[in-house]
Amino acid sequence: MLLGIHVQTTIFMYIQHLSGKEKRINQESFPEIQKSVAKYTHYTYNRIEYLFLPGQRLSLGDEKKKRGNDMCGIVGFVGKQQAAPILLDGLSKLEYRGYDSAIAVRDNKQEVKVVKAKGRLKGLMEKTDNGRALKGDCGIGHTRWATHGEPSEVNAHPHVSDDGNVVGVHNGIIENYQELKAKLLKKGYTFYSSTDTEVAVKLVDYYYKKYEHTPVDAINHAMVRIRGSYALALMFEEYPEEIYVARKDSPMIIGVADGDCYIASDVPAILKYTRNVYYIGNMEIGRLAEGKATFYNLDGDEIEKELVEIKWDAEAAEKGGFEHFMMKEIHEQPKAILDTMNSKIKDGKIDLSDVGLSEEDMKKITQIYIVACGSAYHTGVVTQYVMEDLARVPVRVELASEFRYRNPILKPTDLVIVVSQSGETADTLAGLRLAKEHGVKTLGIVNVVGSSIAREADNVFYTMAGPEISVATTKAYSAQLIAGYLLAVEFAWVREKITKEQYDALLAEMQTLPEKINKIIEDKERIQWFAAKQANARDIFFVGRGVDYAICLEGSLKLKEISYIHSEAYAAGELKHGTISLIEDNILVIGSLTQDDLYEKTISNMVECKSRGASLMGLTNFGNYSIEDTADFVVYVPKTDPHFAASLAVIPLQLLGYYVSVARGLDVDKPRNLAKSVTVE
């Protein structure tokens, strides 16, 4: 199975730790390394085998390229100024990363003061009088996107050890936090939150006291035993004017200027104060004190780091160098897909135990309803095709705004799946409540932990897209598709509609999607060139059959919502039943043709449009080059299993909508009249 890149990095660092230099894995050395790594990382041998091929070089540089931005935001300051206003200002630049916020500030040897607020940063600013109510020149802050525990003041960071010895904040996901928590409970520790972060803080405290060493020693011991991704910022009672940091796979930078030190999970938070930063490496520790930063490796040895000058402006920095959040989020789709898959694929099998769907449940279900709005509805249409074809269970896809008003016929053996990125969509939430009133089992597919749908649904499937800023969804849509695929494949397997060979092949192919999406994005300049020619278009039609029709629905929505060009998606076979009367000279018709068995039929429909004056764009798989005889412009996507075609074919259509909007000079991220989450009817 394809594991998270953080495991690869852990193994690389461990090999460095053993040998002091980069190693190349060969056939002879692999078993020994495998044995050591399995012990070190707690990953089983067979899971490690999937990571590397003999002769492959482990590269942190490659890891950095593949890694996307993490959830949550961290800030920190120690120096000659009051910390709280600086922390709040930094959090304001990272507010898009979360919805709960808190700061911890210390005034020399005084007790650390922690202030938390649920919801937007405004609440924390009011509590602290914009930071003026908290005195102290050393502090850390955090804005939280919940992964463990619902949004609340209790679960908000910073977290504190039982006696207040260690205070810390954390980005990332600690995979073995339950195992570590059980260990600490046996040692007499108590827990007040549901977070993995509190476990990390108390683990550091445990090793600090056990070995009576320095903070660096305590953090080193904890890092060896933590599995997952993290960026940590910690304060220790006996070191009042110091902050310690550590990271593995979650981003963190250290800034210095005029005797002050700054911490941030992203550049915008500190760009106002300094442009000189250190990039702390994986499995490294930093000490911030006395106006300078000192760095250590996993052995506790001091290491040298290069100071780098940031040349981005503030707006560009917040967007990671991209012109718009939408483009940034298009590029983050491979990570969103990979993270969502890895949350459910364990040891080469789909594991839905945390979703709450047992094999017995899946066997008893006689009909599935998928209830959603907008792009989430479109993922439902794709899931319908895939689920019915693979699992042979009837599926109905319902617009939430209609489902709730038509008095649907629901049976105890039905399953209602509601899909929403925010988990707060009013119509979808109402559809969920209607299903529950009928006593029907419900499943929420949501991206926000602790959202209303997550709390009220019987069971929850969390997508791992991370915060999505642009109103036009991209990565959340892609993560929802993966959730649908995983459910469909597991239903098919449990209901004995596919063989073990088919099951394994589907999972293997699904795991190729991130890299194939990267390849499509790399060719975005061709789409940009074509999009510029459509800037003055009045009407654009999308046509397709089967899954391709579902792809067209999303492509059309992307275009219309951010470019304001009228566009519609039609089932290609329906053109002759009235719609073709709208075709006239120079109208663009975009045909999606990823399903080989429907290719010729859709080509025929496109030819009908061309004969009436339309210009044609074709979207198809590599190898279908005969389409160039018909279409004026063609975009090719890598071949995949037809059930997963939507994940690839939607990418060029997202890019098309984006570039047309840019060509028209519009606000891509905030289109008129639209909001990210529709919480009213």
XYZ file of C-alpha atoms in Angstrom:
681
model
C 0.000 0.000 0.000
C 1.029 3.579 -0.457
C 1.931 5.086 2.913
C 2.151 8.704 3.992
C 5.388 10.398 2.990
C 6.182 11.059 6.634
C 7.019 7.388 7.122
C 9.525 7.584 4.307
C 11.138 10.567 5.949
C 11.288 8.820 9.322
C 13.090 5.890 7.744
C 15.494 8.189 5.956
C 16.326 9.997 9.141
C 16.765 6.734 10.971
C 19.232 5.511 8.388
C 21.058 8.806 8.770
C 21.044 8.258 12.501
C 22.621 4.823 12.071
C 25.232 5.689 9.531
C 25.691 9.445 9.577
C 25.258 9.624 5.817
C 22.767 8.944 3.067
C 22.410 5.277 2.160
C 21.237 3.537 -0.927
C 18.991 0.574 -0.302
C 20.034 -2.531 -2.193
C 18.772 -6.077 -2.268
C 21.280 -7.248 0.330
C 20.899 -4.412 2.840
C 17.130 -4.082 2.684
C 16.144 -6.920 5.081
C 18.421 -5.572 7.821
C 17.186 -2.028 7.373
C 13.616 -3.279 7.156
C 13.958 -5.083 10.480
C 15.457 -2.071 12.206
C 12.966 0.372 10.756
C 10.003 -1.814 11.650
C 11.172 -1.785 15.265
C 11.899 1.925 15.169
C 8.701 3.104 13.495
C 6.293 0.381 14.682
C 5.378 -0.324 11.046
C 5.066 -3.937 10.038
C 7.484 -5.449 7.563
C 4.926 -5.872 4.801
C 3.912 -2.183 5.040
C 7.529 -1.052 4.759
C 8.053 -3.193 1.667
C 5.751 -0.937 -0.282
C 7.856 2.133 0.451
C 11.022 1.461 -1.476
C 12.313 -0.539 -4.375
C 15.847 -1.899 -4.249
C 18.229 0.783 -5.474
C 15.909 3.673 -4.614
C 17.512 6.671 -2.945
C 15.705 8.221 -0.041
C 15.450 11.941 -0.499
C 14.197 14.656 1.785
C 14.141 16.935 -1.219
C 11.639 14.664 -2.955
C 9.592 14.499 0.207
C 9.438 18.268 0.367
C 8.191 18.513 -3.206
C 5.381 16.046 -2.597
C 4.237 17.396 0.754
C 1.381 19.885 0.863
C 0.492 22.369 3.576
C -0.752 21.034 6.894
C -3.803 21.998 8.863
C -3.734 24.430 11.807
C -1.409 27.359 12.372
C 1.412 27.955 14.876
C 3.007 31.215 15.987
C 5.588 31.954 18.647
C 7.694 34.840 19.937
C 10.502 35.387 22.439
C 12.419 38.629 22.660
C 12.330 42.205 23.881
C 8.723 43.087 22.939
C 5.317 42.191 24.357
C 4.463 38.799 22.911
C 0.648 38.734 22.910
C 0.011 41.431 20.239
C 2.605 39.795 17.976
C 1.028 36.366 18.465
C -2.455 37.661 17.678
C -1.210 39.465 14.590
C 0.481 36.290 13.402
C -2.655 34.229 14.012
C -4.678 36.711 11.949
C -2.519 35.759 8.932
C -3.188 32.065 9.600
C -6.861 32.259 10.516
C -7.840 30.458 7.314
C -6.143 27.371 8.809
C -8.598 26.896 11.674
C -11.501 28.073 13.754
C -10.397 27.811 17.408
C -7.514 29.939 18.652
C -5.469 30.369 21.802
C -2.231 31.859 23.126
C 0.048 31.168 26.080
C 2.218 34.020 27.372
C 4.854 34.100 30.085
C 6.291 37.120 31.898
C 9.775 36.041 32.938
C 9.465 33.515 35.791
C 5.760 34.097 36.315
C 3.243 31.326 35.669
C 2.220 30.881 32.047
C -1.156 32.434 31.244
C -3.290 30.578 28.699
C -6.303 32.171 26.984
C -8.503 30.203 24.568
C -11.507 31.045 22.395
C -13.794 28.871 20.281
C -14.577 30.179 16.830
C -13.017 33.085 14.979
C -9.939 34.914 16.187
C -12.072 37.936 17.026
C -13.201 36.177 20.210
C -9.623 35.719 21.421
C -8.774 39.326 20.614
C -11.739 40.524 22.653
C -10.762 38.309 25.601
C -7.244 39.715 25.668
C -7.994 43.345 24.699
C -6.036 42.751 21.485
C -3.195 41.307 23.527
C -2.785 44.246 25.871
C -4.223 42.312 28.842
C -1.437 39.701 28.720
C 1.998 40.843 29.835
C 5.086 38.892 28.878
C 7.797 38.675 26.247
C 7.632 34.943 25.576
C 4.641 33.089 24.155
C 3.122 30.643 21.678
C -0.200 30.645 19.845
C -2.303 28.374 17.694
C -5.334 28.326 15.439
C -6.872 24.899 15.205
C -8.385 22.790 12.454
C -9.730 19.857 14.451
C -8.438 16.359 13.703
C -8.924 14.812 17.165
C -11.739 16.146 19.286
C -14.450 18.583 18.249
C -13.867 22.338 18.104
C -13.995 23.692 21.672
C -12.008 25.748 24.138
C -10.992 22.582 25.984
C -9.535 21.033 22.836
C -7.901 24.238 21.612
C -4.119 24.503 21.936
C -1.913 25.261 23.859
C -2.081 22.222 26.082
C -0.449 21.980 29.487
C 1.115 19.098 31.440
C -0.516 18.118 34.739
C 1.677 20.356 36.879
C 2.159 23.110 34.309
C 5.770 22.135 33.634
C 5.340 21.944 29.832
C 3.064 24.055 27.615
C 2.812 23.285 23.916
C 1.060 23.622 20.559
C 1.081 21.183 17.680
C 0.263 20.874 13.986
C -0.225 17.506 12.328
C -1.593 14.117 13.310
C -0.044 11.754 15.853
C -1.028 8.311 14.631
C -0.180 6.345 17.787
C -1.562 8.845 20.309
C -3.938 6.294 21.836
C -1.061 3.915 22.518
C 0.975 6.740 24.074
C -2.006 7.962 26.072
C -2.509 4.497 27.561
C 1.164 4.446 28.590
C 0.880 7.859 30.257
C -2.343 6.953 32.058
C -0.467 4.053 33.647
C 2.195 6.532 34.752
C -0.417 8.617 36.582
C -1.106 11.315 33.998
C -4.641 12.637 33.529
C -6.221 14.085 30.378
C -8.756 16.870 30.030
C -9.090 17.014 26.228
C -9.719 14.658 23.300
C -6.649 15.791 21.374
C -3.490 14.027 20.307
C -1.597 17.229 21.136
C -2.186 16.919 24.869
C -0.640 13.443 24.645
C 2.481 14.848 22.941
C 2.892 17.593 25.556
C 2.615 15.149 28.449
C 4.927 12.666 26.767
C 7.612 15.368 26.610
C 6.923 16.158 30.263
C 7.281 12.456 31.156
C 10.712 12.155 29.546
C 11.818 15.506 30.937
C 11.218 14.223 34.476
C 12.294 10.635 33.898
C 15.776 11.469 32.686
C 16.202 14.808 34.469
C 17.849 16.159 31.365
C 17.387 19.284 29.276
C 14.379 20.082 27.083
C 16.345 18.879 24.049
C 16.844 15.443 25.607
C 13.163 15.196 26.559
C 11.992 16.186 23.087
C 14.423 13.731 21.448
C 13.009 10.842 23.464
C 9.450 11.854 22.585
C 10.194 12.242 18.867
C 11.554 8.721 18.634
C 8.280 7.363 20.014
C 5.776 9.540 18.190
C 4.457 8.229 14.861
C 2.831 10.629 12.473
C 3.410 14.225 11.465
C 3.996 17.147 13.737
C 5.321 20.616 14.283
C 5.737 21.325 18.000
C 6.383 24.541 19.917
C 7.006 24.068 23.644
C 7.719 26.160 26.738
C 9.273 24.718 29.927
C 8.727 26.095 33.430
C 12.441 25.950 34.310
C 13.416 27.773 31.092
C 11.236 30.906 31.246
C 12.807 32.891 28.417
C 13.080 30.064 25.910
C 10.907 28.271 23.352
C 11.731 24.865 21.898
C 10.488 23.591 18.536
C 10.579 20.290 16.666
C 9.130 19.045 13.419
C 8.478 16.083 11.226
C 6.592 16.616 7.957
C 4.558 19.575 9.204
C 5.942 22.945 8.079
C 7.640 25.364 10.469
C 9.945 28.336 10.045
C 12.043 30.318 12.524
C 12.557 34.058 12.029
C 15.154 36.298 13.711
C 15.503 40.085 13.792
C 17.002 42.620 16.190
C 17.380 40.252 19.123
C 13.878 38.782 18.701
C 12.897 35.283 17.580
C 9.689 34.300 15.779
C 7.998 30.970 15.039
C 5.383 30.275 12.380
C 3.912 27.399 10.435
C 3.701 29.626 7.379
C 5.573 32.674 6.122
C 2.756 35.293 6.271
C 2.575 35.137 10.058
C 6.011 36.692 10.558
C 6.689 38.503 7.304
C 5.743 41.800 8.945
C 8.586 41.424 11.453
C 11.395 39.731 9.576
C 12.373 38.323 6.209
C 15.304 36.327 7.581
C 14.282 32.793 8.445
C 15.594 29.313 9.156
C 13.864 26.253 7.754
C 14.028 23.612 10.449
C 14.522 20.162 8.940
C 12.699 16.919 9.574
C 13.523 15.298 12.928
C 15.342 18.420 14.081
C 14.929 20.520 17.225
C 15.339 24.258 17.677
C 15.997 26.391 20.791
C 14.969 30.042 20.673
C 16.567 32.224 23.338
C 18.694 35.316 23.761
C 17.777 36.617 20.323
C 19.111 33.638 18.422
C 18.104 30.172 17.253
C 20.144 27.050 17.941
C 19.411 23.739 16.223
C 20.012 20.104 17.198
C 19.755 16.700 15.516
C 18.102 13.594 16.922
C 21.241 12.780 18.913
C 21.175 16.171 20.609
C 24.239 17.408 18.733
C 24.230 21.057 17.693
C 23.941 21.606 13.928
C 24.387 24.639 11.691
C 21.516 26.088 9.661
C 21.566 28.607 6.837
C 19.647 31.856 7.248
C 17.381 32.444 4.219
C 15.883 35.727 3.037
C 12.178 35.649 2.107
C 11.517 37.742 -0.986
C 7.731 37.177 -1.309
C 5.315 39.939 -0.529
C 2.802 39.223 2.238
C -0.104 38.300 -0.021
C 1.994 35.981 -2.145
C 3.380 34.321 0.961
C -0.059 33.527 2.339
C -0.897 31.802 -0.902
C 2.328 29.851 -0.986
C 3.560 31.774 -3.994
C 0.413 31.127 -6.054
C -1.594 34.005 -7.442
C -4.844 32.676 -5.977
C -5.924 30.210 -3.319
C -7.817 28.252 -5.965
C -4.643 27.475 -7.890
C -2.856 26.603 -4.663
C -5.657 24.216 -3.764
C -5.669 22.648 -7.235
C -2.021 21.777 -6.620
C -2.873 20.377 -3.168
C -5.273 17.788 -4.579
C -2.751 14.923 -4.790
C -2.017 15.312 -1.063
C -5.734 15.569 -0.187
C -6.408 12.371 -2.120
C -3.433 10.542 -0.631
C -4.270 11.579 2.929
C -7.909 10.536 2.530
C -6.916 7.152 1.122
C -4.289 6.547 3.788
C -6.812 7.271 6.523
C -8.830 4.232 5.439
C -6.415 1.817 3.762
C -4.560 -0.268 6.319
C -2.227 -3.101 5.391
C -3.555 -3.263 1.839
C -7.229 -3.357 2.847
C -9.988 -0.812 3.273
C -10.751 -0.378 6.944
C -14.051 1.370 7.700
C -14.056 0.552 11.391
C -13.725 4.207 12.367
C -16.594 5.049 10.007
C -18.898 2.661 11.844
C -19.941 0.524 8.876
C -19.588 -3.159 9.680
C -19.676 -5.909 7.090
C -23.050 -6.962 8.460
C -24.366 -3.411 7.978
C -23.186 -3.322 4.367
C -24.776 -6.669 3.577
C -28.174 -5.618 4.959
C -28.465 -2.320 3.063
C -30.967 -2.519 0.202
C -30.765 1.052 -1.103
C -28.462 4.032 -0.703
C -29.481 7.685 -0.906
C -26.758 10.285 -1.458
C -27.942 13.738 -0.399
C -25.878 16.836 -1.164
C -25.687 20.256 -2.835
C -23.452 21.793 -5.503
C -20.122 20.077 -6.118
C -20.826 17.578 -3.332
C -23.937 16.536 -5.298
C -21.710 15.961 -8.322
C -19.450 13.644 -6.319
C -22.631 11.810 -5.407
C -23.489 11.342 -9.098
C -20.050 9.817 -9.703
C -20.413 7.588 -6.647
C -23.797 6.402 -7.918
C -22.290 5.162 -11.174
C -19.361 3.493 -9.406
C -21.370 1.981 -6.545
C -24.096 0.536 -8.747
C -21.626 -0.909 -11.244
C -19.280 -2.459 -8.678
C -21.485 -3.285 -5.695
C -24.814 -3.778 -7.521
C -26.724 -1.900 -4.842
C -29.352 0.674 -5.933
C -28.277 4.286 -5.395
C -30.308 7.480 -5.682
C -28.593 10.865 -5.728
C -30.738 13.627 -4.306
C -30.413 17.382 -4.269
C -30.691 18.157 -0.583
C -32.971 21.110 -1.227
C -35.464 18.777 -2.948
C -35.021 15.651 -0.845
C -36.267 17.347 2.297
C -39.499 18.547 0.697
C -40.710 15.589 -1.313
C -41.539 13.197 1.528
C -39.153 10.451 0.373
C -39.984 6.792 0.907
C -37.344 5.560 3.340
C -36.973 2.062 4.743
C -35.075 0.729 7.777
C -32.697 -1.112 5.443
C -31.731 2.101 3.590
C -28.562 4.111 4.096
C -28.580 7.890 3.688
C -25.180 9.401 2.918
C -24.951 13.194 3.264
C -21.961 14.955 1.728
C -20.717 18.421 2.707
C -17.265 19.975 2.866
C -18.133 22.284 5.756
C -20.568 19.955 7.470
C -22.834 22.974 7.935
C -24.740 23.187 4.619
C -28.287 24.022 5.696
C -30.224 21.929 3.156
C -27.943 18.935 3.570
C -28.204 19.144 7.346
C -31.994 19.277 7.035
C -31.889 16.178 4.802
C -29.846 14.384 7.440
C -32.364 15.247 10.147
C -35.220 14.064 7.945
C -33.529 10.700 7.459
C -32.962 10.347 11.196
C -36.635 11.113 11.852
C -37.443 8.109 9.671
C -35.082 5.917 11.671
C -32.720 5.392 8.738
C -29.002 4.789 9.240
C -27.007 7.893 8.246
C -23.418 8.499 7.203
C -21.824 11.934 6.866
C -18.923 12.585 4.483
C -17.456 15.855 5.762
C -14.144 17.697 5.886
C -14.559 19.532 9.190
C -14.248 17.677 12.477
C -16.947 18.578 14.960
C -19.231 20.207 12.376
C -22.998 19.887 12.733
C -23.286 16.994 10.283
C -20.331 15.253 11.931
C -22.052 15.519 15.307
C -25.529 14.501 14.201
C -24.885 11.720 11.695
C -24.827 8.167 13.031
C -21.402 7.671 11.484
C -18.795 9.941 9.878
C -16.291 9.521 7.058
C -13.797 12.394 7.360
C -12.075 13.579 4.204
C -8.541 14.882 4.694
C -8.493 17.880 2.384
C -7.472 20.421 5.017
C -8.730 24.007 5.023
C -10.089 25.158 1.682
C -10.169 28.937 1.212
C -11.356 29.490 -2.343
C -15.140 29.505 -2.710
C -14.884 27.235 -5.742
C -14.072 23.822 -4.303
C -11.325 21.703 -5.818
C -9.422 19.611 -3.303
C -12.459 18.974 -1.092
C -14.323 17.708 -4.183
C -11.445 15.369 -5.030
C -11.296 14.047 -1.470
C -15.049 13.370 -1.553
C -14.608 11.371 -4.757
C -12.037 9.187 -3.007
C -14.452 8.617 -0.130
C -17.069 7.486 -2.644
C -14.625 5.126 -4.373
C -13.543 3.552 -1.094
C -17.131 2.976 -0.025
C -18.044 1.507 -3.416
C -15.083 -0.882 -3.528
C -15.629 -2.052 0.046
C -19.368 -2.575 -0.514
C -18.558 -4.574 -3.644
C -16.067 -6.734 -1.778
C -18.245 -7.363 1.270
C -21.279 -8.154 -0.892
C -19.128 -10.559 -2.958
C -19.583 -8.751 -6.264
C -15.860 -8.583 -7.044
C -13.019 -11.053 -6.663
C -9.924 -10.616 -4.499
C -7.921 -9.930 -7.648
C -10.348 -7.207 -8.714
C -10.340 -5.733 -5.201
C -6.544 -5.541 -5.096
C -6.385 -4.114 -8.617
C -8.895 -1.374 -7.801
C -6.986 -0.347 -4.676
C -3.688 -0.373 -6.537
C -5.073 1.776 -9.328
C -6.667 4.196 -6.867
C -3.261 4.760 -5.310
C -1.833 5.888 -8.670
C -4.239 8.827 -8.901
C -2.135 11.423 -7.004
C 0.854 11.059 -9.305
C -1.357 11.073 -12.415
C -2.988 14.297 -11.231
C 0.455 15.838 -10.802
C 1.210 15.015 -14.435
C -1.991 16.742 -15.590
C -1.207 19.861 -13.579
C 2.289 20.014 -15.060
C 0.697 20.557 -18.491
C -1.542 23.419 -17.372
C 0.023 25.973 -19.761
C -1.801 24.426 -22.752
C -5.109 24.855 -20.976
C -4.181 28.427 -20.051
C -3.570 29.214 -23.728
C -6.933 27.761 -24.747
C -8.806 29.419 -21.871
C -7.616 32.855 -22.940
C -9.481 32.366 -26.218
C -12.758 31.750 -24.326
C -12.697 34.942 -22.259
C -15.460 36.546 -24.346
C -17.666 33.493 -24.699
C -21.378 33.840 -23.873
C -22.417 30.180 -23.703
C -20.433 26.972 -23.248
C -21.937 23.480 -23.219
C -20.496 20.314 -21.675
C -21.583 16.893 -22.940
C -20.834 13.354 -21.825
C -22.338 9.960 -21.037
C -22.200 7.916 -17.838
C -19.402 9.024 -15.525
C -18.454 11.568 -18.183
C -21.799 13.263 -17.671
C -21.016 13.591 -13.959
C -17.633 15.081 -14.897
C -19.391 17.601 -17.123
C -21.676 18.671 -14.282
C -18.704 19.684 -12.148
C -16.789 21.236 -15.048
C -19.760 23.387 -15.981
C -20.281 24.515 -12.392
C -16.614 25.476 -12.018
C -16.740 27.573 -15.135
C -19.962 29.415 -14.412
C -19.335 30.149 -10.732
C -15.984 31.902 -11.196
C -16.096 33.203 -14.801
C -19.797 34.213 -14.911
C -20.105 32.660 -18.365
C -23.357 30.775 -18.888
C -22.596 27.085 -19.148
C -24.618 23.898 -18.909
C -23.878 20.198 -18.750
C -26.001 17.764 -20.739
C -26.164 14.033 -21.063
C -24.877 13.750 -24.616
C -27.731 11.504 -25.709
C -30.242 14.195 -24.707
C -28.928 16.814 -27.104
C -31.317 15.787 -29.833
C -34.281 16.130 -27.476
C -34.327 19.894 -27.636
C -30.982 21.226 -26.455
C -29.323 21.065 -29.843
C -31.537 23.967 -30.939
C -29.285 26.215 -28.830
C -26.195 25.354 -30.859
C -25.062 28.092 -33.197
C -21.867 29.387 -34.782
C -18.775 29.495 -32.574
C -20.437 28.197 -29.406
C -17.948 26.011 -27.560
C -19.019 22.456 -26.825
C -16.746 20.478 -24.485
C -17.028 16.726 -24.725
C -15.793 14.414 -21.980
C -14.854 10.981 -23.357
C -13.076 8.854 -20.756
C -15.348 5.789 -20.995
C -14.146 3.589 -23.842
C -17.477 1.826 -24.334
C -19.238 5.173 -24.803
C -16.506 6.940 -26.775
C -17.946 6.514 -30.280
C -21.464 7.497 -29.218
C -20.258 10.739 -27.624
C -18.053 11.526 -30.644
C -21.163 11.197 -32.792
C -23.006 13.692 -30.570
C -20.096 16.142 -30.824
C -20.109 15.852 -34.621
C -23.808 16.775 -34.588
C -22.876 19.970 -32.737
C -19.984 20.737 -35.064
C -22.226 20.432 -38.117
C -24.324 23.243 -36.608
C -21.409 25.626 -36.253
C -20.028 24.754 -32.794
C -16.322 24.631 -32.012
C -15.250 21.551 -30.067
C -12.944 20.757 -27.180
C -12.312 17.113 -26.400
C -11.277 15.692 -23.037
C -10.175 12.084 -23.288
C -7.575 9.462 -22.354
C -4.126 9.205 -23.857
C -4.331 6.923 -26.872
C -7.657 8.187 -28.238
C -5.868 10.319 -30.833
C -8.548 9.875 -33.481
C -10.522 12.576 -31.652
C -8.220 15.157 -33.251
C -10.072 14.543 -36.525
C -13.185 15.951 -34.856
C -12.228 18.330 -32.049
C -10.518 21.709 -32.488
C -8.622 21.360 -29.204
C -7.922 18.229 -27.166
C -6.769 17.648 -23.598
C -5.491 14.192 -22.749
C -5.430 12.622 -19.303
C -3.615 9.444 -18.180
C -5.530 6.199 -18.439
C -7.043 4.777 -15.292
C -9.789 2.376 -14.324
C -13.009 3.841 -15.822
C -14.576 3.973 -12.357
C -11.959 6.522 -11.246
C -11.911 8.666 -14.384
C -13.634 11.609 -12.700
C -10.626 12.211 -10.442
C -8.405 12.850 -13.461
C -10.789 14.417 -15.960
C -12.012 17.076 -13.543
C -8.520 18.601 -13.192
C -8.337 20.146 -16.709
C -11.867 21.502 -16.235
C -10.898 23.115 -12.925
C -7.918 24.696 -14.656
C -10.090 25.835 -17.560
C -12.524 27.594 -15.247
C -9.654 29.172 -13.323
C -7.828 30.501 -16.371
C -10.991 31.830 -18.042
C -11.778 33.737 -14.843
C -8.241 35.144 -14.720
C -8.447 36.146 -18.385
C -11.648 38.052 -17.611
C -9.976 39.885 -14.732
C -12.316 38.514 -12.052
C -11.838 37.699 -8.368
C -11.214 33.974 -8.643
C -11.319 33.169 -4.929
C -14.370 35.249 -4.051
C -16.895 35.152 -6.896
C -19.863 37.470 -6.626
C -22.977 36.422 -4.722
C -21.374 33.196 -3.422
C -20.173 31.996 -0.026
C -17.931 29.109 0.947
C -20.520 27.507 3.165
C -24.255 27.924 2.551
C -25.732 27.868 6.023
C -29.121 29.325 5.087
C -31.916 27.892 2.958
